[in-house]
CSV table of C-alpha atoms in Angstrom, one decimal:
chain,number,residue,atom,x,y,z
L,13,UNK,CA,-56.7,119.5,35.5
L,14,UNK,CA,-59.7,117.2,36.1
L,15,UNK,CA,-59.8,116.3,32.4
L,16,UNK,CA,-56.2,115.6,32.1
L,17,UNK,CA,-56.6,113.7,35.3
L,18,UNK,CA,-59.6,111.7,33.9
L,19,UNK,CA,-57.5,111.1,30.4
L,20,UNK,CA,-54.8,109.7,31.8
L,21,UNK,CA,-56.7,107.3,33.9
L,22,UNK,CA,-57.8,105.8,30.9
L,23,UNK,CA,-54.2,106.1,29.5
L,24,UNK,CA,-53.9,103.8,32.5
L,25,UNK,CA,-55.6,101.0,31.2
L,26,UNK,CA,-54.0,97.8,30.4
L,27,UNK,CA,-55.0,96.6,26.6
L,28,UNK,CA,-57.0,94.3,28.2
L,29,UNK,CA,-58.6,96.1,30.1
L,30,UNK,CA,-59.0,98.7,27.4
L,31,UNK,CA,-60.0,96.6,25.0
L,32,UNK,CA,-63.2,95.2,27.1
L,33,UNK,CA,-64.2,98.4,28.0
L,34,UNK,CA,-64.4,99.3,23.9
L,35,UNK,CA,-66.3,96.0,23.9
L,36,UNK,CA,-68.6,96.9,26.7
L,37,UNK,CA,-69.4,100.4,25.2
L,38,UNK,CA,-70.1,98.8,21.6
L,39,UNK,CA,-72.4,96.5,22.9
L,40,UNK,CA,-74.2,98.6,24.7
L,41,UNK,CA,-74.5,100.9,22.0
L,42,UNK,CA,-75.5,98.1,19.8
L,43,UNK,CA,-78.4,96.9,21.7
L,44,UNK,CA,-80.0,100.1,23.0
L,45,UNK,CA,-79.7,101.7,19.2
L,46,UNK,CA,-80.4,98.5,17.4
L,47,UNK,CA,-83.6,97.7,19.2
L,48,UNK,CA,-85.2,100.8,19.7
L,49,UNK,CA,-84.4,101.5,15.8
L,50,UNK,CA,-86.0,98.1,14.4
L,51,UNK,CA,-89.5,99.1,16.9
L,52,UNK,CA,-89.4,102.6,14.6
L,53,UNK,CA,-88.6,100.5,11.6
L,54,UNK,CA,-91.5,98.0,11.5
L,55,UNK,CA,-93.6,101.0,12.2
L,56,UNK,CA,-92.9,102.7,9.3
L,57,UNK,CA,-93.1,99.3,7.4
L,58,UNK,CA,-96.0,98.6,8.4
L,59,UNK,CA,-97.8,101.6,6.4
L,60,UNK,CA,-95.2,102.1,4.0
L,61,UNK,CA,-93.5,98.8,3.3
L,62,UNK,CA,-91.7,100.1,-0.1
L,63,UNK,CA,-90.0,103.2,2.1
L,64,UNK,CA,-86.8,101.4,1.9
L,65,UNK,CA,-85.0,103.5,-0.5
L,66,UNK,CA,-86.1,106.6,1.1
L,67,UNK,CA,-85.3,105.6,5.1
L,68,UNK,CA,-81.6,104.1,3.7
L,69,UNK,CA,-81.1,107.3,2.4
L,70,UNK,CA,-81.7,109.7,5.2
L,71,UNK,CA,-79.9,107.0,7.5
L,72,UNK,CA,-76.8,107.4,5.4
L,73,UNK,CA,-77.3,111.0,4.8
L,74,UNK,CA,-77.4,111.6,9.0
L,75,UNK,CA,-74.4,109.8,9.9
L,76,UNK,CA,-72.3,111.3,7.1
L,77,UNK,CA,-73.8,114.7,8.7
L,78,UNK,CA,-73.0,113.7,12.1
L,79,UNK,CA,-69.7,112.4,11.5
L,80,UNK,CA,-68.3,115.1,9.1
L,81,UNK,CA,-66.6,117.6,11.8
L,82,UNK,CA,-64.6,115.3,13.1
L,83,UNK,CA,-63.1,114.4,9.3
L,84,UNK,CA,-62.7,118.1,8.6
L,85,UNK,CA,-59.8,120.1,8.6
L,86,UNK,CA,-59.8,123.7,8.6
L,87,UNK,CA,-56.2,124.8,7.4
L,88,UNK,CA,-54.2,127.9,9.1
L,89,UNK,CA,-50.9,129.0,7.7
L,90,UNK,CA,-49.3,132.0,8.6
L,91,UNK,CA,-52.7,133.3,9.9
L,92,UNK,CA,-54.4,132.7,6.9
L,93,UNK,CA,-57.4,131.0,6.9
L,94,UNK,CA,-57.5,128.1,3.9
L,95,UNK,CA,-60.4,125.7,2.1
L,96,UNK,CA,-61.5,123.1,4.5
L,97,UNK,CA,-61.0,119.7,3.4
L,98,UNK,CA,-61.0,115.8,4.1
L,99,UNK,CA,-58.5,114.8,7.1
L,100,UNK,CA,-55.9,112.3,5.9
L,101,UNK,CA,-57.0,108.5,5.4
L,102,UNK,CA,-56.2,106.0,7.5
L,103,UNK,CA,-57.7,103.4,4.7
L,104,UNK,CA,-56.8,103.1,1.6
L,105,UNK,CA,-59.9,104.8,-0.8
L,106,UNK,CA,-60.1,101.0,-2.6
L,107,UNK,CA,-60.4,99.3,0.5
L,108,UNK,CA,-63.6,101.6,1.4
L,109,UNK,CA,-65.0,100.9,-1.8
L,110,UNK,CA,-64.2,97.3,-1.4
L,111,UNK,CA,-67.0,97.9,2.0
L,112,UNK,CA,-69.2,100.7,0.5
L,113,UNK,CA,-70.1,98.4,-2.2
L,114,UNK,CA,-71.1,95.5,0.5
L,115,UNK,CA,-72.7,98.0,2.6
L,116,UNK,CA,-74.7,99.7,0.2
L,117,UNK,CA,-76.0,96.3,-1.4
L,118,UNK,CA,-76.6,94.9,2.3
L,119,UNK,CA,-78.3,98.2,3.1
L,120,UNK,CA,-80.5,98.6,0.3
L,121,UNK,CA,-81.8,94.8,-0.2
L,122,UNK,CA,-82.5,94.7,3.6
L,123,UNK,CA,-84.5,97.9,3.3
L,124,UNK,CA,-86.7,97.1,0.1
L,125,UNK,CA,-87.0,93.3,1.7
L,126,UNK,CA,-90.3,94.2,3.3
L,127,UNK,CA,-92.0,95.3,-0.3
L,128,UNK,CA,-92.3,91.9,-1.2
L,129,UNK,CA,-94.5,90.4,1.6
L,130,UNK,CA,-91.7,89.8,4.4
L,131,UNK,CA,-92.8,90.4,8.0
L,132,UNK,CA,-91.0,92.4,10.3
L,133,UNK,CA,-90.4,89.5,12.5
L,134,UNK,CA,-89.4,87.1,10.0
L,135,UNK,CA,-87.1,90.2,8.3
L,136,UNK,CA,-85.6,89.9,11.6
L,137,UNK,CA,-84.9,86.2,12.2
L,138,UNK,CA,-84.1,85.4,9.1
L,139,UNK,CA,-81.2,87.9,9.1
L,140,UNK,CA,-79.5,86.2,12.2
L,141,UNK,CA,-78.6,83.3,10.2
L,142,UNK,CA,-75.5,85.1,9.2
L,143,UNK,CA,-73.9,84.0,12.2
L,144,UNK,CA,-73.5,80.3,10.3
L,145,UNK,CA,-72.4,82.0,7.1
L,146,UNK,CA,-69.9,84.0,9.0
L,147,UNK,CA,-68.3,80.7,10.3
L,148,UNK,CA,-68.0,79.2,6.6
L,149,UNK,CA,-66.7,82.2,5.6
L,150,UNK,CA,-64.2,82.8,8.0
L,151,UNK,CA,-62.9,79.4,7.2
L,152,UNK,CA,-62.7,79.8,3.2
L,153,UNK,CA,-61.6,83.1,3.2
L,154,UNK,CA,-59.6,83.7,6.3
L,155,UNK,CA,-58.3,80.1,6.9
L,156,UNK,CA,-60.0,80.0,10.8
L,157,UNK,CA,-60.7,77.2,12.3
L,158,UNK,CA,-63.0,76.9,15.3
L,159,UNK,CA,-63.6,74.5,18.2
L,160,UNK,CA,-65.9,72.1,19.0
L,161,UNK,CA,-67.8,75.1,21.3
L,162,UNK,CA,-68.1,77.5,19.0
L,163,UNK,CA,-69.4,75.3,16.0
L,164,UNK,CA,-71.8,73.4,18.1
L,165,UNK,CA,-73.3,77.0,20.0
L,166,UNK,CA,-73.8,78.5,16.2
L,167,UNK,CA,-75.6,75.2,14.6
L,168,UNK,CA,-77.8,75.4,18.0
L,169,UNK,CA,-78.4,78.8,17.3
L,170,UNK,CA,-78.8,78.6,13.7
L,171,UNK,CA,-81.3,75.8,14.6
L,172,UNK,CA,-83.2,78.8,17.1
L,173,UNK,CA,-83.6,80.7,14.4
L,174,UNK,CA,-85.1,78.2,12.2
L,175,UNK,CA,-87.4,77.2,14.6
L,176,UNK,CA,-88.8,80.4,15.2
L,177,UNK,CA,-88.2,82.0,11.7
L,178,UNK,CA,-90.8,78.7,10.2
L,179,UNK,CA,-93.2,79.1,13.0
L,180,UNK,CA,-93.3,83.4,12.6
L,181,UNK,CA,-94.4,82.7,8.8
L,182,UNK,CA,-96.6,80.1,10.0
L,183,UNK,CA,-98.9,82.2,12.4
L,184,UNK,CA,-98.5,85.8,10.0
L,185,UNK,CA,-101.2,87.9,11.5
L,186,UNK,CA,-102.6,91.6,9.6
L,187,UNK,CA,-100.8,94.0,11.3
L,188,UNK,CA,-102.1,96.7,13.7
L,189,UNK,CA,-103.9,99.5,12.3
L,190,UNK,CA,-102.6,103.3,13.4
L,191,UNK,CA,-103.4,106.6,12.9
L,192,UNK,CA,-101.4,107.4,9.7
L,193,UNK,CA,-102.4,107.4,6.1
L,194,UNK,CA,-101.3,103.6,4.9
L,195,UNK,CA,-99.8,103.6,1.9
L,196,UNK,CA,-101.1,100.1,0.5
L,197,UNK,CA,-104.7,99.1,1.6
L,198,UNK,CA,-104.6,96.5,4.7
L,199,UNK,CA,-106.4,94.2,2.2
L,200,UNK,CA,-103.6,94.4,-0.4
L,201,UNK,CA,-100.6,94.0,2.0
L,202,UNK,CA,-102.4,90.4,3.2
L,203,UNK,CA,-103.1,88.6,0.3
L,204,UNK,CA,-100.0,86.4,-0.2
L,205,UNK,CA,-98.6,85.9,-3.4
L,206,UNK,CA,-96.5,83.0,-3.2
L,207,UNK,CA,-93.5,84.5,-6.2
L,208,UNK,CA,-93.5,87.4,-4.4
L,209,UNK,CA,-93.0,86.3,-1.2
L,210,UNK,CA,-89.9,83.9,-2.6
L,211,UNK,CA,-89.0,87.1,-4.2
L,212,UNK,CA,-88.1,88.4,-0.5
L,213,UNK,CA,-86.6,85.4,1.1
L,214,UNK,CA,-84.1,85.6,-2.0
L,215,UNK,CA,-83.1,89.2,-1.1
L,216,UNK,CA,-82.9,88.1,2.7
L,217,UNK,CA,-80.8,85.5,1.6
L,218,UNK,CA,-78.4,87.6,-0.4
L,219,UNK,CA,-78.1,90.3,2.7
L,220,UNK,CA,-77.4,86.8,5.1
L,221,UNK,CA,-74.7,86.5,2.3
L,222,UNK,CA,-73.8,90.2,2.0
L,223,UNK,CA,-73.9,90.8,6.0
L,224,UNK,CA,-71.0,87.9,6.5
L,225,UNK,CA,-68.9,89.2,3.8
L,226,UNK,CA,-68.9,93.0,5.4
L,227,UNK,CA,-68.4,91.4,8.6
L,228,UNK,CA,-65.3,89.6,7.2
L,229,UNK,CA,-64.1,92.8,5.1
L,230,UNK,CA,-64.3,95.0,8.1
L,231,UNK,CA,-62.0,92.4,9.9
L,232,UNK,CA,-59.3,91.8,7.5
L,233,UNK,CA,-59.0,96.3,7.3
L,234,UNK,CA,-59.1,96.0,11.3
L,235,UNK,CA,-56.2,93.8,11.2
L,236,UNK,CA,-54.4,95.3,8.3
L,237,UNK,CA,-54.9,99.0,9.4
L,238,UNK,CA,-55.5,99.2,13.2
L,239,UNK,CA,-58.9,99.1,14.9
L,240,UNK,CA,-58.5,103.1,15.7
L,241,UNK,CA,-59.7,102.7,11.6
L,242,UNK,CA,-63.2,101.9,12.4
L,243,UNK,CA,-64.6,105.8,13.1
L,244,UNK,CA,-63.3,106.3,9.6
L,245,UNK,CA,-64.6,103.1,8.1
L,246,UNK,CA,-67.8,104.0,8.7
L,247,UNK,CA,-67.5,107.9,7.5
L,248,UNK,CA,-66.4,106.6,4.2
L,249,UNK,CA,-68.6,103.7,3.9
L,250,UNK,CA,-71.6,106.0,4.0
L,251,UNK,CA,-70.3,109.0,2.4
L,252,UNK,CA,-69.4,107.3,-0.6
L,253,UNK,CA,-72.7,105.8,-1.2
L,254,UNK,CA,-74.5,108.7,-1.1
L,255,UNK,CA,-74.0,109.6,-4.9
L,256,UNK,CA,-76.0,105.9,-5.5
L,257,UNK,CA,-79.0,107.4,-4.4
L,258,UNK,CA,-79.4,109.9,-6.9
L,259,UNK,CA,-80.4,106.4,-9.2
L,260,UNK,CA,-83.4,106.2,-7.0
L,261,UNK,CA,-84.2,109.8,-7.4
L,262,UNK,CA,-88.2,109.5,-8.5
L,263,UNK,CA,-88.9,106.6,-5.7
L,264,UNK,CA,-86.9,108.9,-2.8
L,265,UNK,CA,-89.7,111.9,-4.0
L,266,UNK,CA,-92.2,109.7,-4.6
L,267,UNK,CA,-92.1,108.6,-0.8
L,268,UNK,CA,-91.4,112.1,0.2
L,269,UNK,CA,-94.7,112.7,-0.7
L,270,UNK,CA,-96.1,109.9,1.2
L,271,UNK,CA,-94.5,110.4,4.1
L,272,UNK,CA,-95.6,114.6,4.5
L,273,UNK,CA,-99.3,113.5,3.7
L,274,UNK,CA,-99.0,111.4,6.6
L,275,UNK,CA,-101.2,112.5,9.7
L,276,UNK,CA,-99.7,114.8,11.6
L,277,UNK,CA,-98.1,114.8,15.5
L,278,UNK,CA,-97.5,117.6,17.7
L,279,UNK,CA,-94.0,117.8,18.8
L,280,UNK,CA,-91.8,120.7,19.8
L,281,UNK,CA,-95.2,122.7,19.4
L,282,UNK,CA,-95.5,121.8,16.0
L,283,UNK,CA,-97.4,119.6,14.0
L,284,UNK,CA,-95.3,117.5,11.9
L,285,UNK,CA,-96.5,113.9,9.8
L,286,UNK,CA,-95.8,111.3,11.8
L,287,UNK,CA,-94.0,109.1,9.5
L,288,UNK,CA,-91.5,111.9,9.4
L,289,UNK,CA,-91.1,112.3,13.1
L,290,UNK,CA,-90.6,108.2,13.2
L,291,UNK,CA,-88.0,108.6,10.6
L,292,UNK,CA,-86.2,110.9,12.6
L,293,UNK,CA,-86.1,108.6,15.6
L,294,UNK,CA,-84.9,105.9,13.2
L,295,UNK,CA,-81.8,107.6,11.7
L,296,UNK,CA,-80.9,108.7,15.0
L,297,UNK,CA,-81.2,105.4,16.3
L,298,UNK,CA,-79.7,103.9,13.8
L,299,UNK,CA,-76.4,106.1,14.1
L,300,UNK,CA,-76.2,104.8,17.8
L,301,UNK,CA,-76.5,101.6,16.5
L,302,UNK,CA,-73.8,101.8,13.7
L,303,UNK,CA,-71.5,103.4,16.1
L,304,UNK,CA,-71.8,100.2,18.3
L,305,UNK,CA,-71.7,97.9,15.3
L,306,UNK,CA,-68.4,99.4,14.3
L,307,UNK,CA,-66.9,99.6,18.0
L,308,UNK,CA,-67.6,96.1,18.5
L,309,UNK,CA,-66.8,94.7,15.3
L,310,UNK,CA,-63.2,96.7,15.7
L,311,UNK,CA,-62.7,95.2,19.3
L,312,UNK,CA,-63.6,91.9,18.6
L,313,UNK,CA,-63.6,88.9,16.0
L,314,UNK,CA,-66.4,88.8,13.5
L,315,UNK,CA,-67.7,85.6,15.0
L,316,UNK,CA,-68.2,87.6,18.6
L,317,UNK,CA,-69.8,90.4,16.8
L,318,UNK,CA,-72.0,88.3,14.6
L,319,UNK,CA,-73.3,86.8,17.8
L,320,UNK,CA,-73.9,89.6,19.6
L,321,UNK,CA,-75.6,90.8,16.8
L,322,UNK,CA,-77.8,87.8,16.7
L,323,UNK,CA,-78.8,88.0,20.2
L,324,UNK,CA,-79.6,91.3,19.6
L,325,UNK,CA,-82.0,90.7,16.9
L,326,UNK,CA,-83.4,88.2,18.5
L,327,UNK,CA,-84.8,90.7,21.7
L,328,UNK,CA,-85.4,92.9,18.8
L,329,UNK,CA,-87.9,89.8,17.7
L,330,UNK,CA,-89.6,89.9,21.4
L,331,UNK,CA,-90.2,93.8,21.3
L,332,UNK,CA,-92.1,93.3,18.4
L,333,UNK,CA,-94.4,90.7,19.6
L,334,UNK,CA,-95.0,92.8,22.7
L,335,UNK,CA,-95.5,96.0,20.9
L,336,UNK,CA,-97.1,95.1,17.5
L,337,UNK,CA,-98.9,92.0,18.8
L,338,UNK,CA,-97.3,89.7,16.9
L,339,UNK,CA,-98.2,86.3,18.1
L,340,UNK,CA,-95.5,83.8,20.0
L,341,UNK,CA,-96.6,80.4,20.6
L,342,UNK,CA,-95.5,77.0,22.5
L,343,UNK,CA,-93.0,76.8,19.1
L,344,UNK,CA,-91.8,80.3,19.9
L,345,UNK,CA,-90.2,79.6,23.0
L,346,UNK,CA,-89.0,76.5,22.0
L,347,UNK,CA,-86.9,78.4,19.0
L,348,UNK,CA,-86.3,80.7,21.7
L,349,UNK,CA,-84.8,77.9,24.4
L,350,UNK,CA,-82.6,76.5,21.5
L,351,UNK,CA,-80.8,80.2,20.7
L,352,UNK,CA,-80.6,81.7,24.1
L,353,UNK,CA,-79.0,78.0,25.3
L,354,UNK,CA,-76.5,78.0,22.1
L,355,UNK,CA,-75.4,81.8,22.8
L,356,UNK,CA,-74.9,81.1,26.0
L,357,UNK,CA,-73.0,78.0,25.3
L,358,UNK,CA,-70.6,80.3,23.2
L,359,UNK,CA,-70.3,82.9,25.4
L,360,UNK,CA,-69.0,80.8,28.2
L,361,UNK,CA,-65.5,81.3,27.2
L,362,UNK,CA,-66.0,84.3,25.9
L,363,UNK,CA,-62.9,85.6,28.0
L,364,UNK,CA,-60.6,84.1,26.5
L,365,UNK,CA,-61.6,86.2,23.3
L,366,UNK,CA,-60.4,89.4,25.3
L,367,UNK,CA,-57.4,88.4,26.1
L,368,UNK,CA,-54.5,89.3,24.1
L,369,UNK,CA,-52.8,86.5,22.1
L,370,UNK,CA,-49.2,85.3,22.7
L,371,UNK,CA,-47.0,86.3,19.6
């Protein structure tokens, strides 16, 4: 009685109201999951940098693992018990290819970023400018226009960004040695090499790209197929990719193998490598955070999720100069003044985003 009393206080809810609530709850999910996961990521960057393959693998692998019983169906007729299979779709199987394709790419080129001499930090600022490539996009491609407010909050944002993103590479420090067995010798991972370090911002700038165009997919299948679609969205969109990875086969083992010769932890009263027990942090972490991605994304306009997002990388940004030591000058906080002061000038009609639209 309680739960049917608890489910139809929340049939109770206005769409309004039900609709901010989905908003809240994404959010929420986005920033605890997002942040904690990019702490475990620049860890295992930091003595593994070429890991990418491997950690997009098992990320993809545990949220298709997770999310599997819910797409299942287990058929009983006439008390005869029948192959399980796949639950209806919702989505059409081109449009998930349509967003498995920019998924996968974003995915992979953000992971395999950090082989070519791309901080942590700067992996993470320079990934926010995809809120101004979000705007241009959602003009070309989805004829939206956008007021004064909102383009003036992104370019101040956008400016954040570069601010801090110039002054990051500028003041580069080694990073902090820990008890694991580092893949690549300190000494090697410093010494810059100018073409390989363009090598990276080129990949950052195609997942800027890449990141916009998901976020602009995953509205137009919102809008053409219901936002109750986004559960299954992100099912497909990582159990279709899966069969990539089989291309990366010898890389995958080959980091297997790094990652058990790692030094070891106790946990649970066992001693397992501790690159393996961050990894496992990390795909949890980042199922928490994909779950909050997709919510958000479903509940609100790219534009508001791209900006939440941003925001969230850019805390993500401050935890690592806390915890790693990364240095954050006088320029810093200026970058910092100029985002947090463009967000906020965005965000200050943000209600008028939750309210449903006159027909």
């Amino acid at each position: 009685q309680s739960t049917w009393g608890h489910s139809s206080r929340r049939n109770m809810l206005s769409p309004e109201q039900s609709r901010a609530r989905d908003v809240f709850i994404g959010i929420a999910l986005m920033l605890i999951g997002c942040c904690s996961n990019n702490i475990t990521f620049e860890y295992l960057m930091r003595y593994s940098p070429s890991c990418g393959t491997l950690l997009t693998a098992a990320q993809f692998a545990f949220i298709v693992l997770v999310s599997l019983p819910s797409f299942i169906e287990w058929p009983a007729s006439r008390g005869v018990l029948g192959w399980p299979r796949l639950a209806p779709r919702g989505v059409p199987l081109l449009s998930h290819a349509v967003l498995v394709l920019l998924f996968f790419a974003m995915s992979t080129c953000n992971n395999k970023a950090t082989s070519y001499q791309i901080s942590v930090p700067l992996h993470m600022v320079f990934r926010s400018g995809s809120l101004l490539t979000s705007m241009v996009l959602g003009v070309v491609l989805m004829g939206k226009s956008y007021t004064v407010r909102e383009i003036v909050s992104v370019v101040m944002v956008t400016c954040g960004i570069l601010i801090v993103t110039l002054e990051t590479a500028r003041s580069k420090t080694p990073p902090v040695k820990l008890a694991v067995n580092v893949e690549e010798s300190a000494a090697k991972a410093n010494e810059l090499d100018l073409f390989t370090w363009l090598m990276g911002v080129a990949l950052l700038l195609v997942v800027v790209v890449l990141s916009s165009l998901l976020g602009v997919a995953q509205e137009i299948t919102k809008n053409k197929f219901g936002k109750h679609t986004s559960d299954e969205v992100m099912f497909y969109t990582h159990l279709l990719s899966l069969p990539i990875f089989s291309l990366a086969f010898s890389d995958i083992a080959h980091h297997v193998t790094v990652f058990s010769s790692s030094a070891p932890m106790p946990l649970l009263g066992l001693n397992v490598p501790t690159l393996w027990a961050v990894l496992g942090v990390n795909v949890i972490t980042q199922y928490v955070c994909i779950r909050g991605v997709y919510l958000t994304f479903a509940s609100s306009s790219a534009l508001t999720a791209t900006l939440v997002m941003t925001i969230r990388k850019f805390l993500s940004l401050l935890l690592s100069i806390w915890i790693f030591g990364n240095p954050f000058t006088w320029v810093h906080w200026v970058g910092s003044i100029v985002l947090f002061a463009g967000s906020f000038f965005y965000s200050v009609d943000l209600r008028s985003l939750l309210r449903p639209k006159a027909d």
